[in-house]
Amino acid sequence: ELDGVIRQSIPSWRGALSSVSGVYVISDTKSGKLYIGSAYGEGGIWARWSQYSSSGHGNNVELRVLLNELGAKTADAFRFSILEVADVHANKNEVIARETHWKNVLLSRTHGYNSINTKPNKSLLADNFSTAARLQNCRKALRYAHNSQLPHTLHTPKDFQT
C-alpha cells in the first residue's frame, strides 16, 4: 500500500526514495496492465509517488480516465515497483530516455496505460545514459535496499506495519 508508506512518512522509505530518480512501473493487479513512468528532480521517486498517493492517478491521462470510470478504489489494485534508478541529479532527458526504453520493452503503450497518442521524442531515444552509470546507480540502490532490508515492491499492508 503506497498510501501507508506515504501517509506514515516512514523514514527509511522516504530517505531511499527521495535520494534517487528513476523509472518505475505501476502494475494493475486487476487488469494486468502496466503504466511506466519516471521521476526526476528534487524529491526523486518519493515526490512523484506522493502525487499518486494523493490523487490515485498522478495526473496521468489514462489512469485519470480509468479512475473516473471505475472509481477511486480502483487504485487499490495498483502495485508500485522500481525498474531502474538514477542519481537524483541525473539529467531529465536521460531519465525520460530510459522511461521510453521501458515503455517499448514492456509494450505499455499498446497493451497498458501509457497513452498511445504520446509520441516519443526521437532525440530522447538515443541511449546516452551510459551503461557504466546505470550499473553504478543500480549497485548503489541494491546495496542500500539490501542494507535497509526494504522490500523491492510495495504491495501488502504487512510491509508497512511498525
mmCIF file of C-alpha atoms in Angstrom:
data_model
loop_
_atom_site.group_PDB
_atom_site.id
_atom_site.type_symbol
_atom_site.label_atom_id
_atom_site.label_comp_id
_atom_site.label_asym_id
_atom_site.label_seq_id
_atom_site.Cartn_x
_atom_site.Cartn_y
_atom_site.Cartn_z
ATOM 1 C CA GLU A 1 0.000 0.000 0.000
ATOM 2 C CA LEU A 2 1.725 3.101 -1.257
ATOM 3 C CA ASP A 3 -0.654 5.279 0.753
ATOM 4 C CA GLY A 4 0.519 3.684 4.004
ATOM 5 C CA VAL A 5 4.167 4.408 3.289
ATOM 6 C CA ILE A 6 3.487 7.989 2.206
ATOM 7 C CA ARG A 7 0.986 8.753 4.973
ATOM 8 C CA GLN A 8 3.292 7.371 7.676
ATOM 9 C CA SER A 9 6.302 9.029 6.029
ATOM 10 C CA ILE A 10 8.404 6.010 7.006
ATOM 11 C CA PRO A 11 11.924 7.472 7.310
ATOM 12 C CA SER A 12 13.769 4.581 5.625
ATOM 13 C CA TRP A 13 11.428 4.666 2.619
ATOM 14 C CA ARG A 14 11.385 8.452 2.423
ATOM 15 C CA GLY A 15 15.183 8.617 2.596
ATOM 16 C CA ALA A 16 15.708 5.927 -0.021
ATOM 17 C CA LEU A 17 13.092 7.136 -2.489
ATOM 18 C CA SER A 18 13.932 10.842 -2.108
ATOM 19 C CA SER A 19 17.567 10.211 -2.959
ATOM 20 C CA VAL A 20 17.019 8.653 -6.395
ATOM 21 C CA SER A 21 15.449 9.450 -9.723
ATOM 22 C CA GLY A 22 14.407 6.633 -11.985
ATOM 23 C CA VAL A 23 11.861 4.663 -13.912
ATOM 24 C CA TYR A 24 9.011 2.823 -12.232
ATOM 25 C CA VAL A 25 6.126 0.594 -13.184
ATOM 26 C CA ILE A 26 2.617 0.621 -11.803
ATOM 27 C CA SER A 27 1.025 -2.805 -12.202
ATOM 28 C CA ASP A 28 -2.749 -3.059 -12.140
ATOM 29 C CA THR A 29 -3.368 -6.395 -10.414
ATOM 30 C CA LYS A 30 -6.977 -6.497 -11.647
ATOM 31 C CA SER A 31 -6.363 -5.981 -15.363
ATOM 32 C CA GLY A 32 -2.693 -6.945 -15.656
ATOM 33 C CA LYS A 33 -1.959 -3.676 -17.467
ATOM 34 C CA LEU A 34 1.172 -1.673 -16.755
ATOM 35 C CA TYR A 35 1.946 2.015 -16.571
ATOM 36 C CA ILE A 36 5.594 3.069 -16.977
ATOM 37 C CA GLY A 37 6.612 6.412 -15.508
ATOM 38 C CA SER A 38 9.671 8.318 -14.437
ATOM 39 C CA ALA A 39 10.692 10.598 -11.620
ATOM 40 C CA TYR A 40 13.488 13.145 -11.658
ATOM 41 C CA GLY A 41 14.488 16.299 -9.900
ATOM 42 C CA GLU A 42 14.063 17.378 -6.306
ATOM 43 C CA GLY A 43 12.394 14.780 -4.111
ATOM 44 C CA GLY A 44 13.039 11.990 -6.623
ATOM 45 C CA ILE A 45 10.736 8.990 -6.683
ATOM 46 C CA TRP A 46 9.291 9.874 -3.250
ATOM 47 C CA ALA A 47 7.912 13.181 -4.554
ATOM 48 C CA ARG A 48 6.442 11.564 -7.663
ATOM 49 C CA TRP A 49 4.849 8.653 -5.798
ATOM 50 C CA SER A 50 3.433 11.108 -3.250
ATOM 51 C CA GLN A 51 1.405 12.573 -6.126
ATOM 52 C CA TYR A 52 -0.089 9.136 -6.793
ATOM 53 C CA SER A 53 -0.875 8.720 -3.134
ATOM 54 C CA SER A 54 -2.833 11.951 -3.004
ATOM 55 C CA SER A 55 -4.707 11.600 -6.317
ATOM 56 C CA GLY A 56 -4.600 7.911 -7.235
ATOM 57 C CA HIS A 57 -3.574 8.818 -10.782
ATOM 58 C CA GLY A 58 -0.634 11.262 -10.527
ATOM 59 C CA ASN A 59 -2.250 13.310 -13.347
ATOM 60 C CA ASN A 60 -1.608 10.575 -15.915
ATOM 61 C CA VAL A 61 -4.288 10.788 -18.597
ATOM 62 C CA GLU A 62 -5.204 7.116 -18.898
ATOM 63 C CA LEU A 63 -5.057 6.445 -15.161
ATOM 64 C CA ARG A 64 -7.245 9.503 -14.547
ATOM 65 C CA VAL A 65 -9.804 8.216 -17.078
ATOM 66 C CA LEU A 66 -9.706 4.750 -15.504
ATOM 67 C CA LEU A 67 -10.340 6.098 -12.003
ATOM 68 C CA ASN A 68 -13.107 8.403 -13.257
ATOM 69 C CA GLU A 69 -14.851 5.473 -14.964
ATOM 70 C CA LEU A 70 -14.367 2.793 -12.296
ATOM 71 C CA GLY A 71 -13.956 4.844 -9.123
ATOM 72 C CA ALA A 72 -11.087 5.840 -6.873
ATOM 73 C CA LYS A 73 -10.982 2.395 -5.206
ATOM 74 C CA THR A 74 -9.581 1.066 -8.486
ATOM 75 C CA ALA A 75 -6.200 2.483 -7.417
ATOM 76 C CA ASP A 76 -6.157 -0.037 -4.554
ATOM 77 C CA ALA A 77 -5.140 -2.642 -7.138
ATOM 78 C CA PHE A 78 -2.041 -0.681 -8.192
ATOM 79 C CA ARG A 79 1.390 -2.013 -7.183
ATOM 80 C CA PHE A 80 4.437 0.236 -7.484
ATOM 81 C CA SER A 81 7.888 -1.109 -8.389
ATOM 82 C CA ILE A 82 11.157 0.469 -9.448
ATOM 83 C CA LEU A 83 12.579 -0.662 -12.777
ATOM 84 C CA GLU A 84 15.718 1.449 -12.831
ATOM 85 C CA VAL A 85 17.349 4.050 -10.607
ATOM 86 C CA ALA A 86 19.499 7.055 -11.408
ATOM 87 C CA ASP A 87 21.145 9.752 -9.363
ATOM 88 C CA VAL A 88 18.595 12.290 -8.118
ATOM 89 C CA HIS A 89 20.551 14.936 -10.062
ATOM 90 C CA ALA A 90 20.507 12.952 -13.320
ATOM 91 C CA ASN A 91 19.636 14.828 -16.475
ATOM 92 C CA LYS A 92 15.856 14.817 -17.052
ATOM 93 C CA ASN A 93 16.293 13.800 -20.707
ATOM 94 C CA GLU A 94 18.388 10.789 -19.745
ATOM 95 C CA VAL A 95 15.742 9.575 -17.302
ATOM 96 C CA ILE A 96 12.971 10.122 -19.867
ATOM 97 C CA ALA A 97 15.014 8.222 -22.469
ATOM 98 C CA ARG A 98 15.171 5.250 -20.090
ATOM 99 C CA GLU A 99 11.415 5.564 -19.471
ATOM 100 C CA THR A 100 10.861 5.406 -23.237
ATOM 101 C CA HIS A 101 13.075 2.321 -23.417
ATOM 102 C CA TRP A 102 10.975 0.525 -20.780
ATOM 103 C CA LYS A 103 7.700 1.562 -22.445
ATOM 104 C CA ASN A 104 8.974 -0.051 -25.639
ATOM 105 C CA VAL A 105 10.257 -3.190 -23.918
ATOM 106 C CA LEU A 106 7.097 -3.743 -21.855
ATOM 107 C CA LEU A 107 4.679 -2.628 -24.614
ATOM 108 C CA SER A 108 2.855 -0.342 -22.213
ATOM 109 C CA ARG A 109 1.661 1.967 -24.989
ATOM 110 C CA THR A 110 -0.198 -0.736 -26.876
ATOM 111 C CA HIS A 111 -1.124 -3.077 -24.006
ATOM 112 C CA GLY A 112 -1.002 -0.849 -20.944
ATOM 113 C CA TYR A 113 -1.909 2.559 -19.567
ATOM 114 C CA ASN A 114 0.700 4.667 -21.333
ATOM 115 C CA SER A 115 -1.111 6.729 -23.933
ATOM 116 C CA ILE A 116 -0.507 5.553 -27.463
ATOM 117 C CA ASN A 117 -1.093 9.146 -28.566
ATOM 118 C CA THR A 118 2.063 10.254 -26.797
ATOM 119 C CA LYS A 119 4.775 10.087 -29.416
ATOM 120 C CA PRO A 120 8.292 9.507 -28.094
ATOM 121 C CA ASN A 121 10.721 12.348 -28.658
ATOM 122 C CA LYS A 122 13.264 10.902 -31.095
ATOM 123 C CA SER A 123 16.082 12.912 -29.538
ATOM 124 C CA LEU A 124 15.383 11.148 -26.256
ATOM 125 C CA LEU A 125 15.527 7.670 -27.766
ATOM 126 C CA ALA A 126 19.296 7.751 -28.024
ATOM 127 C CA ASP A 127 20.660 5.706 -25.167
ATOM 128 C CA ASN A 128 23.095 8.332 -23.939
ATOM 129 C CA PHE A 129 22.835 7.302 -20.299
ATOM 130 C CA SER A 130 25.969 5.185 -20.181
ATOM 131 C CA THR A 131 25.824 1.543 -19.180
ATOM 132 C CA ALA A 132 28.523 2.129 -16.579
ATOM 133 C CA ALA A 133 26.492 4.910 -14.932
ATOM 134 C CA ARG A 134 23.326 2.761 -14.929
ATOM 135 C CA LEU A 135 25.187 -0.156 -13.377
ATOM 136 C CA GLN A 136 26.765 2.064 -10.749
ATOM 137 C CA ASN A 137 23.365 3.545 -9.813
ATOM 138 C CA CYS A 138 21.767 0.096 -9.669
ATOM 139 C CA ARG A 139 24.569 -1.202 -7.448
ATOM 140 C CA LYS A 140 24.116 1.749 -5.070
ATOM 141 C CA ALA A 141 20.356 1.226 -4.889
ATOM 142 C CA LEU A 142 20.683 -2.536 -4.396
ATOM 143 C CA ARG A 143 23.300 -2.040 -1.700
ATOM 144 C CA TYR A 144 21.040 0.464 0.074
ATOM 145 C CA ALA A 145 17.968 -1.768 -0.262
ATOM 146 C CA HIS A 146 19.930 -4.785 0.989
ATOM 147 C CA ASN A 147 21.314 -2.876 3.968
ATOM 148 C CA SER A 148 17.895 -1.392 4.750
ATOM 149 C CA GLN A 149 16.049 -4.694 4.364
ATOM 150 C CA LEU A 150 13.461 -2.893 2.191
ATOM 151 C CA PRO A 151 11.082 -4.947 0.041
ATOM 152 C CA HIS A 152 11.522 -4.228 -3.685
ATOM 153 C CA THR A 153 7.798 -3.987 -4.407
ATOM 154 C CA LEU A 154 5.153 -2.239 -2.359
ATOM 155 C CA HIS A 155 2.067 -4.350 -2.107
ATOM 156 C CA THR A 156 0.839 -5.662 1.211
ATOM 157 C CA PRO A 157 -0.089 -3.846 4.411
ATOM 158 C CA LYS A 158 2.216 -6.091 6.464
ATOM 159 C CA ASP A 159 5.184 -4.451 4.674
ATOM 160 C CA PHE A 160 4.391 -1.172 6.419
ATOM 161 C CA GLN A 161 3.473 -2.106 9.937
ATOM 162 C CA THR A 162 5.708 -0.519 12.539
#
